[in-house]
Amino acid sequence: MKRIALLGMPNTGKSTLFNRISGASARVGNWPGITVDLMSAKILIGGHIAELIDLPGIYDIHGFSEDEQVVRHFLSNNAVDLVIVLLNSSQIDRQLSLVLQIKKLKIPAVLALNMADEARQSGITIDADNLAKELEMPVLQISAKYGDGLPKALQAATQIINQNQPATDPQVIAQFLQEDNQIEHEMEDLIQHHVQMPTTFTDNTTDKIDRVLLHKWFGLPIFFAAMFVLFQFIFTVGKPLQDGLAWALSVLRSGLLEPIFASSPAWLSGLMLDGIYNGVATVAAFVPIIVLFFLVMSMVEDSGYLSRAAFLMDALMAKMGLDGRGFVMMLMGFGCNVPALMGTRIMRSRPMRLLTMLVIPLSLCSARLQVFIFMITALFAAKHAPLVLFSLYVMSFLTMFLTAVLFQGQYKNAEPFILELPPYRFPTLRQIVLRGWHEVKHFLVRASKFIVIGVVLVWALTNFPSNVPPASAGTYAGQIGALFAPFLDPIGINSQLAIALIFGFVAKEIVVGALAVIYGMQGDALMSQIAMQIDWVQAMSFMLFTLIYTPCLSTIATIRSESKSSGFMWLSIAWSLGLAWVVSFMFYQGARWLGY
Amino acid sequence: MQLLSQLKIGQPATISAIEAEELLFHRLSALGFRIGKPLSIIRRANFNGPLQVRLGTTDVILRDTEAAHIRINTHPIN
Ligand SMILES: Nc1nc2c(ncn2[C@@H]2O[C@H](COP(=O)(O)OP(=O)(O)OP(=O)(O)O)[C@@H](O)[C@H]2O)c(=O)[nH]1
Ligand SMILES: [Mg+2]
């Protein structure tokens, strides 16, 4: 099978092109370092089936950060038939160096001058034909985002593939990679002859927006205000959708499922309806909020604002031994901790990577968001709800900062902080929809993997042995709850919540599903039942514990694989569990002492 | 001859030397820091935060520590 690789500096649109050609949904974002691992898809090109590979961005073939190593390693271990080198046309004056490096390696290549749309707007003209002659490779101007010029580029790629040139010899490449070269002068020469650029280049819109968003004094307040508004938006728009779906799902149960199971044995209808259906339906009702959340998230990621956040927060982060990029990883963690952990590959110094990986699991991910929305709706007045939720985000930051401050002595580093500031961009509808759909799929995969098994287990634990009333102290669940009581009573967590917490260790999506099963209820009935059993102080303590303790097994596995150290993984688990307990204890006992 | 970290906001300058270890040197040059290149500082973040530097078509943010590896010649504003 032919192998085609997409290669280029970070943030040049490789993943966008990859998605265009293959129809896959690799993550795209206006942040250098979105892709940190290989991703591949099968495509049909010129009658051949070929493997298309999306590589992480690489500044320099000789680069040594971990994401760049992925590329070096790939090229020195895999034969490739063609690389499509992408560069950002507006930055061709510096990015051409990578093209020349590839040429030196004698890899069959097509050069795609991407973002032709932006280059045109800023008055850059590139003589692609003559550049192609000098470079001895096809040069095409494209726009991966809008699809312009793609057919021609693919045609050029097809031609090379059909020539059946010998593929690269990984061993030779590995050798070349050791050597250094004098690409500098050659590059300047080419630019001087074939490219005209206005001497001072300013994207006026970006500059105007930055004058406000990066303002010396207002920059940070605007950032936090914007976050508050976004979460308020997600909550106010998402909540009615969730209520509607929950209502529809309960109608489905009483109208269709209950009659179907009316004549089956009690244990079967119990398992199917009170177990699986209640659990899964309660979780499924959150899908609209999650989709909405990721739509907003993908717009923020694609806007270029993340790099601005890095700029604004770097000084503060430096005091904790981290840098602005670490802050961006924390924000990405709001979606899911796993890609955020992998995103730390852009850091070169191991101590800084580890310190960042220690704080990321404390970032309030979308799965935890479900638990909080559920608990907040059950126990707080509607007008307080957004504020309570926001306070949990603040708490998430505080625990991350605290962790970094306490551990920075252990992870001293002198990592340089240099980051590109891309112009503001707005995602197309297609990009937004693709991302939203991708997250729904991700959610459904997790759901089918963990939630069904989880809720069945919870149902079994709360219904056996069968000679005691369901969910009573005599059941297995009750016994397990009693076992943990010495730890959990001081933080106000009863045995029902304890079972949910234990299963939450696997994945937070299970928590609300588990509660539905434990109480044998769904929707409004479930919420009012919980509100009768616990007060807001207990609920808050439960939420704080959920926020801080280990997010899920996938996160743990990622920590292990990214740090390549079980010791570090255990440290992370122990620290988050310990911190969760201490924070909940202080909150719960403090609130009780104050008379709440 | 002065260091980039000492350059005033808005004052144009050209790079005269980059004194950094190999890894940092590579990264800086890939981002466009090359001898003879004109640049200027757009803004500085508060509390000794990073600098936003504009080099031709690329904007880069970096800390004073990194900027101190880059020597520059200033031009008078005319
Ligand atoms: N205007 C414009 N924007 C583009 C084009 N292609 C990609 N983009 C945007 O550029 C940004 C980066 O795109 P990605 O596909 O994530 O870039 P990448 O090269 O995979 O980046 P890394 O994985 O970080 O190396 C996103 O905001 C895209 O929407 C284009 O042709 N025109
Ligand atoms: Mg990518």
XYZ file of C-alpha atoms and ligand atoms in Angstrom:
707
model
C 0.000 0.000 0.000
C 1.197 3.527 -0.818
C 1.911 5.809 2.080
C 1.366 9.580 1.965
C 2.300 11.837 4.859
C 1.175 15.384 5.625
C 4.039 17.403 6.995
C 4.489 21.030 7.951
C 5.096 23.479 10.740
C 2.530 23.637 13.564
C -0.788 25.327 12.872
C -0.435 25.289 9.082
C -3.645 23.332 8.466
C -2.418 19.752 8.136
C -5.269 18.271 10.110
C -7.762 20.443 8.249
C -6.457 19.060 4.961
C -6.377 15.549 6.362
C -10.050 15.824 7.287
C -10.895 17.256 3.866
C -9.202 14.467 1.948
C -10.131 11.523 4.119
C -13.428 12.630 5.608
C -12.028 11.829 9.051
C -12.396 14.129 12.017
C -8.947 14.813 13.358
C -8.936 17.614 15.863
C -8.335 21.054 14.399
C -7.544 24.181 16.375
C -5.904 27.560 16.014
C -3.117 26.621 18.389
C 0.302 25.307 17.416
C 0.426 21.763 18.767
C -3.125 20.457 18.435
C -1.953 17.234 16.841
C 0.662 15.470 18.925
C 0.364 11.946 17.603
C 0.062 10.163 14.306
C -3.344 9.731 12.819
C -3.996 7.770 9.653
C -6.829 7.032 7.272
C -7.237 5.030 4.089
C -7.909 6.992 0.932
C -8.306 6.141 -2.724
C -5.868 7.962 -4.979
C -5.230 7.292 -8.672
C -6.653 3.820 -8.386
C -4.436 2.926 -5.452
C -5.516 2.527 -1.898
C -3.157 4.685 0.096
C -2.617 5.384 3.736
C -2.762 9.089 4.534
C -0.973 10.150 7.682
C -1.507 13.357 9.625
C 1.721 14.181 11.428
C 2.191 16.564 14.332
C 3.553 19.967 13.374
C 7.311 20.202 13.190
C 9.369 23.395 13.131
C 12.505 21.744 12.073
C 13.398 18.258 10.905
C 16.109 18.470 13.531
C 13.691 19.410 16.295
C 13.776 17.529 19.533
C 10.561 18.242 21.379
C 8.441 15.154 21.856
C 5.905 15.968 19.149
C 8.730 16.636 16.715
C 10.371 13.375 17.723
C 7.187 11.620 16.636
C 7.795 12.924 13.107
C 11.496 12.114 13.068
C 10.763 8.664 14.356
C 8.049 8.171 11.769
C 10.292 9.165 8.867
C 13.203 7.075 10.035
C 11.067 3.981 10.466
C 8.525 4.075 7.671
C 8.934 4.146 3.940
C 6.808 6.925 2.441
C 5.852 7.332 -1.188
C 4.943 10.974 -0.968
C 4.884 13.788 1.520
C 2.546 16.691 1.088
C 4.344 19.589 2.709
C 1.988 22.278 3.944
C 2.962 25.766 4.770
C 1.121 28.884 5.756
C 1.470 31.103 2.661
C 1.648 34.257 4.773
C 4.683 32.871 6.542
C 6.403 31.336 3.549
C 9.478 33.480 4.208
C 10.374 31.407 7.224
C 8.525 28.168 6.654
C 10.242 27.391 3.378
C 13.168 26.073 5.410
C 11.220 22.928 6.159
C 10.506 22.365 2.465
C 14.192 22.604 1.694
C 14.987 20.148 4.436
C 12.543 17.683 2.923
C 14.047 18.257 -0.492
C 17.507 17.517 0.878
C 16.114 14.224 2.125
C 15.053 13.422 -1.457
C 11.549 12.483 -0.380
C 9.023 12.723 -3.244
C 7.060 15.807 -2.285
C 4.256 18.135 -3.257
C 4.286 21.598 -1.740
C 0.883 22.928 -0.743
C 0.846 26.646 -0.024
C -2.088 26.639 2.353
C -4.265 29.467 3.607
C -4.115 31.060 0.172
C -7.263 32.928 1.198
C -5.486 34.766 4.018
C -2.368 35.398 1.930
C -4.448 36.979 -0.811
C -6.107 39.266 1.693
C -2.813 40.503 3.040
C -1.433 41.205 -0.420
C 1.093 38.417 -0.729
C 1.709 37.123 -4.235
C 3.618 33.951 -4.834
C 4.815 32.847 -8.231
C 4.014 29.192 -7.716
C 5.044 28.010 -11.177
C 8.574 29.335 -11.028
C 8.931 28.347 -7.418
C 7.977 24.846 -8.537
C 10.699 24.842 -11.181
C 13.361 25.890 -8.705
C 12.225 23.495 -6.050
C 11.741 20.696 -8.564
C 8.434 19.735 -7.046
C 4.802 20.618 -7.744
C 3.764 23.772 -5.882
C 0.056 24.473 -5.446
C -1.858 27.188 -3.712
C -4.716 25.806 -1.695
C -7.096 26.607 1.084
C -7.678 23.501 3.151
C -10.364 25.217 5.155
C -12.512 26.272 2.207
C -11.430 23.601 -0.264
C -9.964 25.878 -2.954
C -7.281 24.334 -5.122
C -7.669 20.885 -3.615
C -8.496 19.010 -6.852
C -5.311 20.315 -8.474
C -3.224 19.436 -5.470
C -4.653 15.940 -5.383
C -3.991 15.608 -9.099
C -0.344 16.508 -8.560
C -0.159 13.994 -5.737
C -1.787 11.323 -7.905
C 0.745 11.919 -10.651
C 3.654 11.338 -8.337
C 2.019 8.282 -6.843
C 1.401 6.863 -10.310
C 5.028 7.352 -11.285
C 5.745 4.595 -8.812
C 8.972 6.141 -7.675
C 10.785 4.071 -5.116
C 9.595 4.871 -1.618
C 11.976 6.460 0.842
C 14.508 4.289 2.561
C 14.014 4.902 6.262
C 17.618 4.026 7.004
C 18.987 6.630 4.651
C 16.650 9.206 6.120
C 17.705 8.319 9.624
C 21.281 8.989 8.524
C 20.422 12.286 6.924
C 18.652 13.399 10.039
C 21.909 13.180 11.920
C 23.612 15.617 9.584
C 23.223 19.344 9.599
C 22.809 21.636 6.663
C 23.126 25.165 5.387
C 19.589 25.715 4.322
C 19.455 29.301 5.475
C 21.013 31.038 2.483
C 19.282 28.955 -0.085
C 15.979 29.904 1.480
C 16.612 33.638 1.496
C 17.672 33.430 -2.106
C 14.455 31.752 -3.185
C 12.259 34.162 -1.252
C 14.024 37.175 -2.688
C 13.519 36.013 -6.222
C 10.048 34.609 -6.186
C 8.004 36.184 -3.421
C 6.811 39.722 -2.939
C 5.674 40.696 0.484
C 4.645 44.032 1.874
C 7.420 45.000 4.300
C 5.227 45.687 7.257
C 2.454 43.261 7.613
C -0.458 43.742 9.908
C -3.717 41.977 10.138
C -5.723 44.986 11.133
C -8.662 43.128 12.551
C -6.477 40.940 14.712
C -4.554 43.977 15.912
C -7.728 45.810 16.804
C -9.157 42.884 18.710
C -5.864 42.334 20.484
C -5.709 45.941 21.591
C -8.751 45.173 23.716
C -8.293 41.507 24.616
C -4.610 41.822 25.448
C -5.002 45.140 27.214
C -2.537 45.636 30.044
C -5.174 45.904 32.747
C -8.420 44.739 31.195
C -7.049 41.646 29.429
C -7.365 39.260 32.352
C -10.693 40.546 33.710
C -12.106 40.258 30.191
C -10.850 36.686 29.993
C -12.602 35.639 33.196
C -15.736 37.580 32.349
C -15.835 35.868 28.951
C -15.510 32.471 30.627
C -18.345 33.301 32.987
C -20.568 34.378 30.123
C -19.765 31.242 28.112
C -20.597 28.891 30.956
C -23.721 30.852 31.749
C -24.673 30.502 28.091
C -24.088 26.751 28.079
C -26.102 26.392 31.234
C -29.076 28.557 30.279
C -29.373 27.165 26.777
C -28.462 23.576 27.599
C -30.630 23.121 30.692
C -34.032 23.340 28.956
C -32.759 20.964 26.266
C -31.708 18.503 28.915
C -35.017 18.823 30.758
C -36.889 18.245 27.522
C -34.886 15.155 26.661
C -35.216 13.771 30.188
C -38.970 14.273 29.979
C -39.141 12.559 26.585
C -37.135 9.638 27.873
C -39.434 9.175 30.875
C -42.482 9.334 28.625
C -40.882 6.660 26.492
C -40.484 4.545 29.591
C -44.017 4.865 30.920
C -45.667 4.825 27.518
C -43.759 2.065 25.776
C -41.244 0.188 27.887
C -43.316 -0.404 31.016
C -46.171 -2.049 29.075
C -43.627 -4.240 27.262
C -42.047 -5.455 30.494
C -45.353 -5.590 32.412
C -45.619 -9.358 32.090
C -41.940 -10.252 32.519
C -40.506 -11.382 35.879
C -39.848 -8.633 38.436
C -36.065 -9.051 38.393
C -35.917 -8.686 34.609
C -38.021 -5.557 34.435
C -36.068 -4.240 37.434
C -32.755 -4.813 35.690
C -33.917 -3.488 32.340
C -35.958 -0.499 33.527
C -34.650 0.555 36.941
C -31.145 -0.559 36.096
C -30.081 -0.096 32.522
C -32.818 2.216 31.250
C -32.819 4.635 34.195
C -29.062 4.755 34.295
C -28.482 5.194 30.600
C -31.388 7.609 30.108
C -30.207 9.849 32.933
C -26.772 10.024 31.349
C -28.137 10.356 27.809
C -30.170 13.399 28.821
C -26.849 15.229 29.158
C -25.891 14.743 25.524
C -27.302 18.145 24.412
C -25.314 19.983 27.080
C -22.158 18.121 26.158
C -22.635 18.872 22.476
C -23.259 22.520 23.246
C -20.236 22.604 25.478
C -17.987 21.229 22.775
C -19.412 23.533 20.141
C -18.434 26.478 22.308
C -15.115 24.868 23.159
C -14.249 24.245 19.518
C -15.023 27.840 18.656
C -12.722 29.041 21.408
C -9.986 26.610 20.354
C -10.257 27.620 16.738
C -10.374 31.350 17.373
C -6.746 31.759 18.368
C -7.756 33.046 21.794
C -5.911 30.194 23.538
C -2.531 31.656 22.590
C -3.764 34.980 23.975
C -4.684 33.285 27.225
C -1.141 31.914 27.337
C 0.198 35.434 26.872
C -1.991 36.914 29.594
C -1.370 34.206 32.169
C 2.297 33.436 31.610
C 3.634 35.795 34.286
C 1.381 34.255 36.929
C 2.086 30.702 35.731
C 5.834 31.344 35.884
C 5.485 31.905 39.632
C 4.181 28.318 39.878
C 6.901 26.744 37.788
C 4.625 26.438 34.744
C 4.184 28.607 31.696
C 1.424 30.051 29.537
C 1.131 26.819 27.578
C 0.390 24.983 30.822
C -2.542 27.315 31.345
C -3.853 26.507 27.876
C -3.649 22.789 28.711
C -5.721 23.468 31.830
C -8.349 25.128 29.635
C -8.265 22.231 27.171
C -8.751 19.942 30.146
C -12.194 21.516 30.564
C -13.189 19.443 27.548
C -11.429 16.225 28.420
C -8.274 15.688 30.469
C -6.859 13.035 28.120
C -6.007 15.205 25.072
C -4.824 17.947 27.414
C -2.359 15.508 28.972
C -1.154 14.509 25.523
C -0.886 18.169 24.557
C 1.970 18.574 27.042
C 4.187 16.896 24.461
C 4.954 20.340 23.086
C 7.036 20.910 26.227
C 10.622 19.840 26.077
C 11.690 19.813 29.681
C 10.539 16.708 31.482
C 10.093 18.356 34.896
C 7.771 20.951 33.413
C 5.806 18.297 31.544
C 5.371 16.281 34.713
C 4.309 19.288 36.742
C 1.760 20.190 34.074
C 0.511 16.609 33.977
C 0.095 16.660 37.732
C -2.263 19.635 37.561
C -4.316 18.754 34.476
C -6.405 15.992 36.118
C -7.808 18.683 38.421
C -9.312 20.492 35.455
C -13.114 20.362 35.528
C -13.792 18.152 32.507
C -17.106 17.857 30.692
C -17.901 14.518 32.347
C -17.644 16.102 35.778
C -19.730 18.977 34.453
C -22.646 16.550 34.083
C -22.436 15.524 37.722
C -22.371 19.144 38.824
C -25.274 20.247 36.671
C -27.253 17.327 38.024
C -26.459 18.044 41.675
C -26.822 21.810 41.321
C -30.232 21.513 39.697
C -31.365 19.134 42.426
C -30.204 21.231 45.371
C -29.853 24.887 44.447
C -32.344 27.543 43.419
C -32.282 28.286 39.697
C -30.986 31.800 40.247
C -27.960 30.575 42.189
C -27.161 27.699 39.861
C -24.794 29.417 37.385
C -22.899 31.026 40.239
C -22.411 27.724 42.039
C -21.184 26.159 38.819
C -18.788 29.032 38.197
C -17.442 28.712 41.722
C -16.554 25.098 40.944
C -14.543 26.262 37.928
C -12.789 28.760 40.160
C -12.157 25.963 42.646
C -10.724 23.857 39.834
C -8.215 26.609 39.038
C -7.368 27.088 42.704
C -6.577 23.402 43.239
C -4.450 23.384 40.096
C -2.546 26.468 41.221
C -2.107 25.066 44.722
C -0.765 21.789 43.335
C 1.715 23.567 41.078
C 2.928 25.842 43.879
C 3.430 22.923 46.253
C 5.210 20.702 43.747
C 7.206 23.238 41.750
C 10.242 22.664 43.971
C 10.268 18.997 42.904
C 9.957 19.829 39.233
C 12.355 22.708 38.719
C 12.897 23.569 35.073
C 14.300 26.171 32.748
C 12.053 25.515 29.795
C 12.125 28.415 27.343
C 8.754 29.981 26.582
C 8.353 30.887 22.932
C 5.017 30.667 21.219
C 3.499 31.795 17.985
C 0.526 34.127 18.161
C -1.701 33.241 15.194
C -4.260 35.693 13.824
C -7.873 35.303 14.931
C -9.774 32.826 12.820
C -13.334 31.694 12.863
C -14.298 28.083 12.323
C -16.596 27.249 9.429
C -19.958 25.700 10.150
C -18.600 22.450 8.723
C -15.718 22.430 11.205
C -18.053 23.102 14.121
C -20.516 20.408 13.137
C -17.740 17.901 12.533
C -16.293 18.544 15.953
C -19.688 18.363 17.664
C -20.442 15.069 15.962
C -17.019 13.720 16.877
C -17.651 14.449 20.552
C -21.075 12.829 20.476
C -19.497 9.723 18.987
C -16.778 9.794 21.621
C -19.442 10.102 24.285
C -21.487 7.226 22.888
C -18.413 4.997 22.726
C -17.571 5.728 26.328
C -21.207 5.311 27.236
C -21.515 1.893 25.678
C -18.198 0.802 27.167
C -18.504 1.993 30.753
C -21.980 3.132 31.530
C -23.967 0.040 30.682
C -21.560 -2.247 32.517
C -21.351 0.252 35.348
C -25.067 0.618 35.874
C -25.649 -3.138 35.671
C -23.038 -3.645 38.375
C -24.536 -0.906 40.511
C -27.985 -2.413 40.029
C -26.706 -5.833 41.112
C -24.978 -4.397 44.172
C -28.087 -2.513 45.254
C -30.488 -5.426 44.631
C -28.598 -8.379 46.127
C -28.769 -10.283 48.347
C -32.413 -10.484 47.423
C -33.752 -11.177 50.926
C -33.299 -7.516 51.998
C -35.076 -4.431 50.623
C -33.331 -2.936 47.556
C -30.768 -0.197 48.281
C -31.023 -0.825 52.023
C -28.054 -1.174 54.376
C -28.238 -4.956 54.005
C -27.410 -5.044 50.298
C -23.860 -5.397 49.021
C -23.890 -1.724 48.153
C -24.946 -0.891 51.695
C -22.171 -3.061 53.078
C -19.561 -1.424 50.885
C -20.923 1.955 51.928
C -20.540 0.972 55.577
C -16.947 -0.066 54.905
C -16.104 3.405 53.635
C -18.206 5.217 56.222
C -15.267 6.062 58.517
C -13.670 8.018 55.652
C -16.789 9.469 54.104
C -18.957 10.349 57.128
C -16.622 13.195 58.160
C -17.138 14.774 54.742
C -20.899 14.308 54.757
C -21.121 11.647 52.073
C -23.750 8.969 52.736
C -23.555 5.370 51.581
C -25.622 5.921 48.403
C -23.349 8.722 47.254
C -20.351 6.615 48.252
C -21.282 3.889 45.758
C -21.623 6.502 43.022
C -18.197 7.882 43.922
C -16.580 4.453 43.805
C -17.926 3.821 40.320
C -17.017 7.351 39.359
C -13.420 6.239 39.625
C -13.894 4.395 36.347
C -15.561 7.301 34.560
C -17.523 10.298 35.801
C -20.281 9.609 33.294
C -21.287 6.700 35.512
C -21.942 8.851 38.578
C -25.370 10.223 37.683
C -26.322 6.934 36.023
C -25.385 5.156 39.242
C -27.455 7.554 41.345
C -30.462 6.890 39.126
C -30.031 3.160 39.640
C -29.375 3.386 43.363
C -32.523 5.417 43.930
C -34.440 3.500 41.271
C -35.733 6.756 39.840
C -35.227 9.112 36.946
C -35.605 12.790 36.038
C -37.437 15.088 38.459
C -38.400 12.297 40.822
C -34.748 11.361 41.274
C -33.710 14.939 41.926
C -36.365 15.618 44.529
C -35.572 12.323 46.258
C -31.898 13.319 46.523
C -32.852 16.813 47.691
C -34.889 15.235 50.499
C -31.999 13.073 51.644
C -29.086 15.475 51.644
C -28.705 19.207 52.142
C -26.707 21.669 50.066
C -23.639 21.442 52.310
C -23.406 17.703 51.687
C -24.032 18.201 47.994
C -21.268 20.778 47.778
C -18.886 18.493 49.649
C -19.781 15.676 47.247
C -19.155 17.952 44.278
C -15.818 19.133 45.642
C -14.744 15.536 46.112
C -15.916 14.659 42.592
C -14.054 17.654 41.218
C -10.733 16.822 42.790
C -10.362 13.048 42.950
C -9.106 11.036 39.986
C -11.195 11.851 36.891
C -11.323 8.441 35.222
C -9.373 5.339 34.261
C -8.536 6.713 30.789
C -6.865 9.689 32.422
C -4.860 7.414 34.676
C -3.800 5.277 31.727
C -2.779 8.403 29.811
C -0.767 9.724 32.750
C 1.015 6.401 32.885
C 1.772 6.246 29.174
C 2.751 9.898 28.765
C 5.007 9.996 31.819
C 6.287 6.444 31.245
C 6.362 6.073 34.995
C 4.038 4.103 37.270
C 5.497 5.939 40.224
C 4.286 9.234 38.814
C 0.864 7.756 38.089
C 0.508 6.613 41.696
C 1.673 9.976 42.948
C -1.022 11.620 40.854
C -3.742 9.266 42.155
C -2.663 9.585 45.782
C -2.348 13.352 45.593
C -5.755 13.913 44.044
C -7.513 11.527 46.436
C -5.782 13.086 49.439
C -6.459 16.627 48.314
C -10.102 15.783 47.549
C -10.644 14.465 51.037
C -8.909 17.357 52.780
C -10.775 20.011 50.787
C -14.161 18.333 51.287
C -13.417 17.853 54.978
C -12.507 21.484 55.480
C -15.537 22.652 53.565
C -18.023 20.292 55.226
C -16.822 20.698 58.796
C -16.319 24.432 58.301
C -19.847 24.914 56.992
C -21.329 22.825 59.788
C -19.315 24.721 62.361
C -20.646 27.964 60.980
C -24.119 26.592 61.583
C -25.198 25.684 58.022
C 23.880 47.099 20.207
C 21.394 46.065 22.882
C 19.310 43.082 23.894
C 15.798 42.455 22.640
C 14.651 42.358 26.250
C 15.671 46.028 26.579
C 13.942 47.254 23.433
C 11.167 49.813 23.861
C 7.657 49.063 22.657
C 7.140 50.189 19.078
C 10.780 50.926 18.317
C 12.020 49.234 15.143
C 15.221 47.189 15.322
C 17.144 44.490 13.448
C 18.592 41.317 14.836
C 22.371 41.390 15.007
C 23.139 38.170 16.848
C 21.466 35.204 18.479
C 23.360 33.682 21.354
C 21.506 30.573 22.391
C 22.207 26.896 22.869
C 21.461 24.697 19.916
C 17.902 23.637 20.693
C 16.747 27.141 21.493
C 18.617 28.463 18.471
C 16.817 26.044 16.169
C 13.412 26.935 17.538
C 14.103 30.668 17.343
C 15.300 30.421 13.784
C 12.319 28.297 12.721
C 10.066 31.012 14.104
C 11.892 33.606 12.018
C 14.576 34.982 14.337
C 17.487 35.341 11.937
C 20.345 37.799 11.741
C 19.391 40.898 9.790
C 15.652 40.454 10.270
C 13.732 43.570 11.313
C 11.432 43.326 14.308
C 9.595 45.363 16.876
C 7.837 44.820 20.171
C 4.074 45.218 20.014
C 3.304 44.907 23.684
C 4.414 43.552 26.985
C 2.219 41.645 29.414
C 1.865 42.983 32.931
C 3.909 41.817 35.899
C 7.050 41.149 33.858
C 5.103 38.882 31.549
C 6.083 37.915 28.018
C 6.772 40.219 25.057
C 4.789 40.137 21.848
C 7.315 40.525 19.039
C 6.443 41.068 15.402
C 8.888 39.712 12.825
C 7.597 40.298 9.338
C 4.438 38.255 9.085
C 4.844 36.299 12.294
C 3.915 37.341 15.803
C 5.748 35.521 18.550
C 5.456 35.742 22.305
C 8.490 35.049 24.446
C 9.813 35.838 27.885
C 12.530 38.293 28.823
C 14.850 35.372 29.566
C 14.626 34.207 25.958
C 14.668 37.738 24.571
C 17.965 38.290 26.370
C 19.562 35.779 23.995
C 18.868 38.052 21.048
C 21.047 41.068 20.259
C 19.615 43.888 18.196
C 20.494 47.200 16.581
C 17.875 49.910 16.908
C 16.913 52.358 14.187
C 15.834 55.861 14.969
C 12.121 56.353 14.315
C 11.764 58.778 11.430
N -7.987 30.927 6.575
C -7.598 29.651 6.541
N -7.476 28.984 7.704
C -7.086 27.695 7.658
C -6.812 27.018 6.419
N -6.453 25.741 6.710
C -6.493 25.618 8.066
N -6.901 26.794 8.641
C -7.058 27.071 10.082
O -5.776 27.011 10.668
C -5.850 26.512 11.999
C -4.915 25.318 12.166
O -5.410 24.176 11.478
P -4.968 22.682 11.838
O -5.493 21.817 10.748
O -5.318 22.336 13.248
O -3.385 22.799 11.711
P -2.286 21.652 11.916
O -1.224 21.935 10.915
O -2.878 20.298 11.919
O -1.730 22.074 13.349
P -0.914 21.172 14.431
O -1.622 19.903 14.584
O -0.963 22.042 15.659
O 0.467 21.051 13.882
C -7.322 26.192 12.232
O -7.896 27.298 12.887
C -7.868 26.034 10.823
O -9.260 26.300 10.771
C -6.977 27.757 5.198
O -6.772 27.263 4.096
N -7.376 29.060 5.331
Mg -2.958 18.930 13.341
